[in-house]
Amino acid sequence: MEPGSKMLEKIQKALTTRSGTMRELLAEALGMFILMVFGLSSVAQVVLGRGEFGQHLSINLGFGIGVTLGIHAAGGISGAHLNAAITITHCILGNLPWRKLPAYLIGQFLGSFTAAATVFGLYYDALYDYTKGNFTVTGPTATASIFSTYPAPYVSLPGAFFTEFIATAMLLLGILVIHDERNNGALKGTQALLTGILVLGIGIGMGMNSGYAINPSRDLPPRVFTAIAGWGMDVFKAGPHWWWVPLTAPILGSLAGVLIHKLFIDFHNQPVLESGEEKGQPVKLASESRKQRNN
């Protein structure tokens, strides 16, 4: 083995972690970073480009593409939650040990926060040109909404909360339908793409009132970044005090989505038969069809 190859092997061993929890943290961080860079940069281009470099649809496409690629990056290691509401829901349902919750949340926070800093650096000159150096949360040259969500002026706080609740319920319901192998689950390998399309659909249909945060990990870390980077504590006061809604409504909406799926689909699903019968076919009908073939 050449000396250079030995050195690379040593570096790889030094950087490789044996901890499964750490691998999941790193996977969530990278997946979240990819998701948020695509999403936030698409918002920045629309806002700072004054509508000449994209519209509302391009923002939704950016987040949809980011979700798809983020899932491909992290899915095989952590399951690609990329959403604190989804992680907490998995813990409540017993699908994920509570001891892993901090690692998932830290990974998501780091990925999202770093993505906000990256987009800030990417569009730093455009931000200064657009705002003349005055970073504001509201007003004609407001730019805080590039990084985090804020409700539309016409929406009441309960109305915006309800929007986030319903949008997240639809997110979880859609994810469960896509992955439901006992019903009519997606073809293997298409789940990431379909989840990205699902997020695109939510943005197209439910993004007007509150910017469809549907994810505490998407909203809080960039909000913290903007508070540090020059927008100040107004990012927590605007809305008014909107910041807590993207943290709580998605968690409740996530649980509601799971409940709806269980009540309407999962509890009634038939087990997958091993005899080659068509998936989802009731056992009684399957036995009758076998009798007819034997006759």
mmCIF file of N, CA and C in Angstrom, residues 20-82:
data_model
loop_
_atom_site.group_PDB
_atom_site.id
_atom_site.type_symbol
_atom_site.label_atom_id
_atom_site.label_comp_id
_atom_site.label_asym_id
_atom_site.label_seq_id
_atom_site.Cartn_x
_atom_site.Cartn_y
_atom_site.Cartn_z
ATOM 1 N N GLY A 20 -23.408 4.698 17.252
ATOM 2 C CA GLY A 20 -24.587 4.779 16.404
ATOM 3 C C GLY A 20 -25.340 6.084 16.598
ATOM 4 N N THR A 21 -25.391 6.556 17.832
ATOM 5 C CA THR A 21 -26.090 7.812 18.116
ATOM 6 C C THR A 21 -25.410 8.985 17.437
ATOM 7 N N MET A 22 -24.070 8.993 17.451
ATOM 8 C CA MET A 22 -23.346 10.074 16.794
ATOM 9 C C MET A 22 -23.543 10.026 15.286
ATOM 10 N N ARG A 23 -23.585 8.827 14.724
ATOM 11 C CA ARG A 23 -23.836 8.713 13.284
ATOM 12 C C ARG A 23 -25.203 9.281 12.934
ATOM 13 N N GLU A 24 -26.188 9.009 13.772
ATOM 14 C CA GLU A 24 -27.523 9.542 13.527
ATOM 15 C C GLU A 24 -27.548 11.062 13.665
ATOM 16 N N LEU A 25 -26.826 11.575 14.637
ATOM 17 C CA LEU A 25 -26.736 13.033 14.804
ATOM 18 C C LEU A 25 -26.138 13.669 13.563
ATOM 19 N N LEU A 26 -25.038 13.108 13.070
ATOM 20 C CA LEU A 26 -24.379 13.669 11.890
ATOM 21 C C LEU A 26 -25.261 13.554 10.650
ATOM 22 N N ALA A 27 -25.977 12.435 10.531
ATOM 23 C CA ALA A 27 -26.859 12.251 9.380
ATOM 24 C C ALA A 27 -28.001 13.268 9.396
ATOM 25 N N GLU A 28 -28.595 13.467 10.571
ATOM 26 C CA GLU A 28 -29.669 14.454 10.680
ATOM 27 C C GLU A 28 -29.148 15.863 10.383
ATOM 28 N N ALA A 29 -27.926 16.145 10.834
ATOM 29 C CA ALA A 29 -27.339 17.467 10.599
ATOM 30 C C ALA A 29 -27.137 17.714 9.107
ATOM 31 N N LEU A 30 -26.578 16.733 8.408
ATOM 32 C CA LEU A 30 -26.335 16.911 6.974
ATOM 33 C C LEU A 30 -27.642 16.975 6.197
ATOM 34 N N GLY A 31 -28.582 16.061 6.512
ATOM 35 C CA GLY A 31 -29.861 16.083 5.820
ATOM 36 C C GLY A 31 -30.587 17.404 6.014
ATOM 37 N N MET A 32 -30.555 17.896 7.242
ATOM 38 C CA MET A 32 -31.221 19.167 7.539
ATOM 39 C C MET A 32 -30.521 20.325 6.846
ATOM 40 N N PHE A 33 -29.201 20.270 6.793
ATOM 41 C CA PHE A 33 -28.440 21.319 6.118
ATOM 42 C C PHE A 33 -28.814 21.386 4.643
ATOM 43 N N ILE A 34 -28.870 20.241 3.986
ATOM 44 C CA ILE A 34 -29.229 20.203 2.570
ATOM 45 C C ILE A 34 -30.636 20.745 2.357
ATOM 46 N N LEU A 35 -31.573 20.258 3.173
ATOM 47 C CA LEU A 35 -32.965 20.716 3.068
ATOM 48 C C LEU A 35 -33.049 22.235 3.169
ATOM 49 N N MET A 36 -32.392 22.773 4.195
ATOM 50 C CA MET A 36 -32.542 24.197 4.490
ATOM 51 C C MET A 36 -31.774 25.094 3.523
ATOM 52 N N VAL A 37 -30.647 24.643 3.035
ATOM 53 C CA VAL A 37 -29.912 25.464 2.068
ATOM 54 C C VAL A 37 -30.741 25.652 0.801
ATOM 55 N N PHE A 38 -31.320 24.562 0.305
ATOM 56 C CA PHE A 38 -32.172 24.684 -0.873
ATOM 57 C C PHE A 38 -33.395 25.544 -0.591
ATOM 58 N N GLY A 39 -34.025 25.319 0.574
ATOM 59 C CA GLY A 39 -35.238 26.061 0.894
ATOM 60 C C GLY A 39 -34.996 27.540 1.135
ATOM 61 N N LEU A 40 -34.069 27.857 2.031
ATOM 62 C CA LEU A 40 -33.825 29.253 2.391
ATOM 63 C C LEU A 40 -33.247 30.056 1.233
ATOM 64 N N SER A 41 -32.381 29.444 0.446
ATOM 65 C CA SER A 41 -31.803 30.179 -0.678
ATOM 66 C C SER A 41 -32.862 30.500 -1.726
ATOM 67 N N SER A 42 -33.859 29.620 -1.868
ATOM 68 C CA SER A 42 -34.939 29.919 -2.816
ATOM 69 C C SER A 42 -35.776 31.097 -2.321
ATOM 70 N N VAL A 43 -35.988 31.172 -1.000
ATOM 71 C CA VAL A 43 -36.716 32.326 -0.448
ATOM 72 C C VAL A 43 -35.896 33.598 -0.643
ATOM 73 N N ALA A 44 -34.604 33.520 -0.358
ATOM 74 C CA ALA A 44 -33.733 34.688 -0.493
ATOM 75 C C ALA A 44 -33.740 35.203 -1.923
ATOM 76 N N GLN A 45 -33.705 34.311 -2.892
ATOM 77 C CA GLN A 45 -33.669 34.731 -4.284
ATOM 78 C C GLN A 45 -34.960 35.426 -4.687
ATOM 79 N N VAL A 46 -36.096 34.937 -4.189
ATOM 80 C CA VAL A 46 -37.376 35.569 -4.517
ATOM 81 C C VAL A 46 -37.485 36.944 -3.864
ATOM 82 N N VAL A 47 -37.143 37.026 -2.566
ATOM 83 C CA VAL A 47 -37.284 38.298 -1.843
ATOM 84 C C VAL A 47 -36.276 39.329 -2.333
ATOM 85 N N LEU A 48 -35.016 38.960 -2.340
ATOM 86 C CA LEU A 48 -33.966 39.920 -2.691
ATOM 87 C C LEU A 48 -33.946 40.234 -4.180
ATOM 88 N N GLY A 49 -34.455 39.323 -4.985
ATOM 89 C CA GLY A 49 -34.547 39.567 -6.425
ATOM 90 C C GLY A 49 -35.783 40.329 -6.814
ATOM 91 N N ARG A 50 -36.591 40.719 -5.812
ATOM 92 C CA ARG A 50 -37.808 41.523 -6.037
ATOM 93 C C ARG A 50 -38.732 40.893 -7.078
ATOM 94 N N GLY A 51 -38.831 39.566 -7.020
ATOM 95 C CA GLY A 51 -39.748 38.860 -7.896
ATOM 96 C C GLY A 51 -39.226 38.579 -9.281
ATOM 97 N N GLU A 52 -38.009 39.015 -9.594
ATOM 98 C CA GLU A 52 -37.459 38.808 -10.928
ATOM 99 C C GLU A 52 -36.730 37.467 -11.057
ATOM 100 N N PHE A 53 -36.465 36.817 -9.939
ATOM 101 C CA PHE A 53 -35.729 35.553 -9.957
ATOM 102 C C PHE A 53 -36.522 34.449 -9.258
ATOM 103 N N GLY A 54 -37.810 34.441 -9.453
ATOM 104 C CA GLY A 54 -38.645 33.399 -8.890
ATOM 105 C C GLY A 54 -39.891 33.960 -8.241
ATOM 106 N N GLN A 55 -40.849 33.077 -8.006
ATOM 107 C CA GLN A 55 -42.117 33.427 -7.382
ATOM 108 C C GLN A 55 -42.383 32.443 -6.250
ATOM 109 N N HIS A 56 -43.616 32.464 -5.718
ATOM 110 C CA HIS A 56 -43.968 31.588 -4.605
ATOM 111 C C HIS A 56 -43.743 30.124 -4.963
ATOM 112 N N LEU A 57 -44.014 29.757 -6.211
ATOM 113 C CA LEU A 57 -43.841 28.366 -6.619
ATOM 114 C C LEU A 57 -42.390 27.931 -6.512
ATOM 115 N N SER A 58 -41.463 28.811 -6.839
ATOM 116 C CA SER A 58 -40.053 28.422 -6.789
ATOM 117 C C SER A 58 -39.601 28.177 -5.358
ATOM 118 N N ILE A 59 -40.191 28.867 -4.391
ATOM 119 C CA ILE A 59 -39.881 28.605 -2.979
ATOM 120 C C ILE A 59 -40.337 27.199 -2.607
ATOM 121 N N ASN A 60 -41.542 26.856 -3.011
ATOM 122 C CA ASN A 60 -42.063 25.524 -2.707
ATOM 123 C C ASN A 60 -41.237 24.432 -3.386
ATOM 124 N N LEU A 61 -40.807 24.694 -4.605
ATOM 125 C CA LEU A 61 -39.960 23.732 -5.308
ATOM 126 C C LEU A 61 -38.614 23.582 -4.603
ATOM 127 N N GLY A 62 -38.072 24.700 -4.122
ATOM 128 C CA GLY A 62 -36.795 24.650 -3.413
ATOM 129 C C GLY A 62 -36.867 23.781 -2.175
ATOM 130 N N PHE A 63 -37.923 23.962 -1.388
ATOM 131 C CA PHE A 63 -38.075 23.132 -0.189
ATOM 132 C C PHE A 63 -38.370 21.678 -0.549
ATOM 133 N N GLY A 64 -39.151 21.453 -1.598
ATOM 134 C CA GLY A 64 -39.437 20.083 -2.017
ATOM 135 C C GLY A 64 -38.184 19.355 -2.464
ATOM 136 N N ILE A 65 -37.348 20.022 -3.242
ATOM 137 C CA ILE A 65 -36.083 19.428 -3.683
ATOM 138 C C ILE A 65 -35.166 19.193 -2.489
ATOM 139 N N GLY A 66 -35.127 20.164 -1.581
ATOM 140 C CA GLY A 66 -34.294 20.020 -0.396
ATOM 141 C C GLY A 66 -34.714 18.832 0.458
ATOM 142 N N VAL A 67 -36.009 18.640 0.622
ATOM 143 C CA VAL A 67 -36.514 17.497 1.390
ATOM 144 C C VAL A 67 -36.104 16.187 0.732
ATOM 145 N N THR A 68 -36.269 16.099 -0.581
ATOM 146 C CA THR A 68 -35.917 14.872 -1.297
ATOM 147 C C THR A 68 -34.443 14.529 -1.130
ATOM 148 N N LEU A 69 -33.574 15.504 -1.349
ATOM 149 C CA LEU A 69 -32.141 15.242 -1.244
ATOM 150 C C LEU A 69 -31.719 15.004 0.205
ATOM 151 N N GLY A 70 -32.346 15.709 1.144
ATOM 152 C CA GLY A 70 -32.035 15.496 2.554
ATOM 153 C C GLY A 70 -32.380 14.091 3.006
ATOM 154 N N ILE A 71 -33.502 13.572 2.521
ATOM 155 C CA ILE A 71 -33.901 12.207 2.865
ATOM 156 C C ILE A 71 -32.920 11.200 2.268
ATOM 157 N N HIS A 72 -32.490 11.436 1.031
ATOM 158 C CA HIS A 72 -31.510 10.539 0.425
ATOM 159 C C HIS A 72 -30.192 10.566 1.204
ATOM 160 N N ALA A 73 -29.829 11.718 1.726
ATOM 161 C CA ALA A 73 -28.561 11.837 2.450
ATOM 162 C C ALA A 73 -28.604 11.119 3.792
ATOM 163 N N ALA A 74 -29.714 11.231 4.510
ATOM 164 C CA ALA A 74 -29.770 10.745 5.893
ATOM 165 C C ALA A 74 -30.632 9.509 6.094
ATOM 166 N N GLY A 75 -31.424 9.150 5.115
ATOM 167 C CA GLY A 75 -32.428 8.108 5.316
ATOM 168 C C GLY A 75 -31.893 6.770 5.757
ATOM 169 N N GLY A 76 -30.773 6.338 5.196
ATOM 170 C CA GLY A 76 -30.247 5.028 5.525
ATOM 171 C C GLY A 76 -29.598 4.944 6.891
ATOM 172 N N ILE A 77 -29.335 6.073 7.511
ATOM 173 C CA ILE A 77 -28.641 6.093 8.803
ATOM 174 C C ILE A 77 -29.586 6.447 9.946
ATOM 175 N N SER A 78 -30.312 7.523 9.808
ATOM 176 C CA SER A 78 -31.165 7.999 10.899
ATOM 177 C C SER A 78 -32.653 7.866 10.601
ATOM 178 N N GLY A 79 -32.999 7.486 9.379
ATOM 179 C CA GLY A 79 -34.404 7.504 8.987
ATOM 180 C C GLY A 79 -34.831 8.838 8.432
ATOM 181 N N ALA A 80 -33.919 9.821 8.468
ATOM 182 C CA ALA A 80 -34.173 11.153 7.904
ATOM 183 C C ALA A 80 -35.459 11.771 8.439
ATOM 184 N N HIS A 81 -35.514 11.945 9.772
ATOM 185 C CA HIS A 81 -36.660 12.657 10.335
ATOM 186 C C HIS A 81 -36.663 14.097 9.854
ATOM 187 N N LEU A 82 -35.528 14.788 10.039
ATOM 188 C CA LEU A 82 -35.352 16.171 9.588
ATOM 189 C C LEU A 82 -36.451 17.090 10.106
#
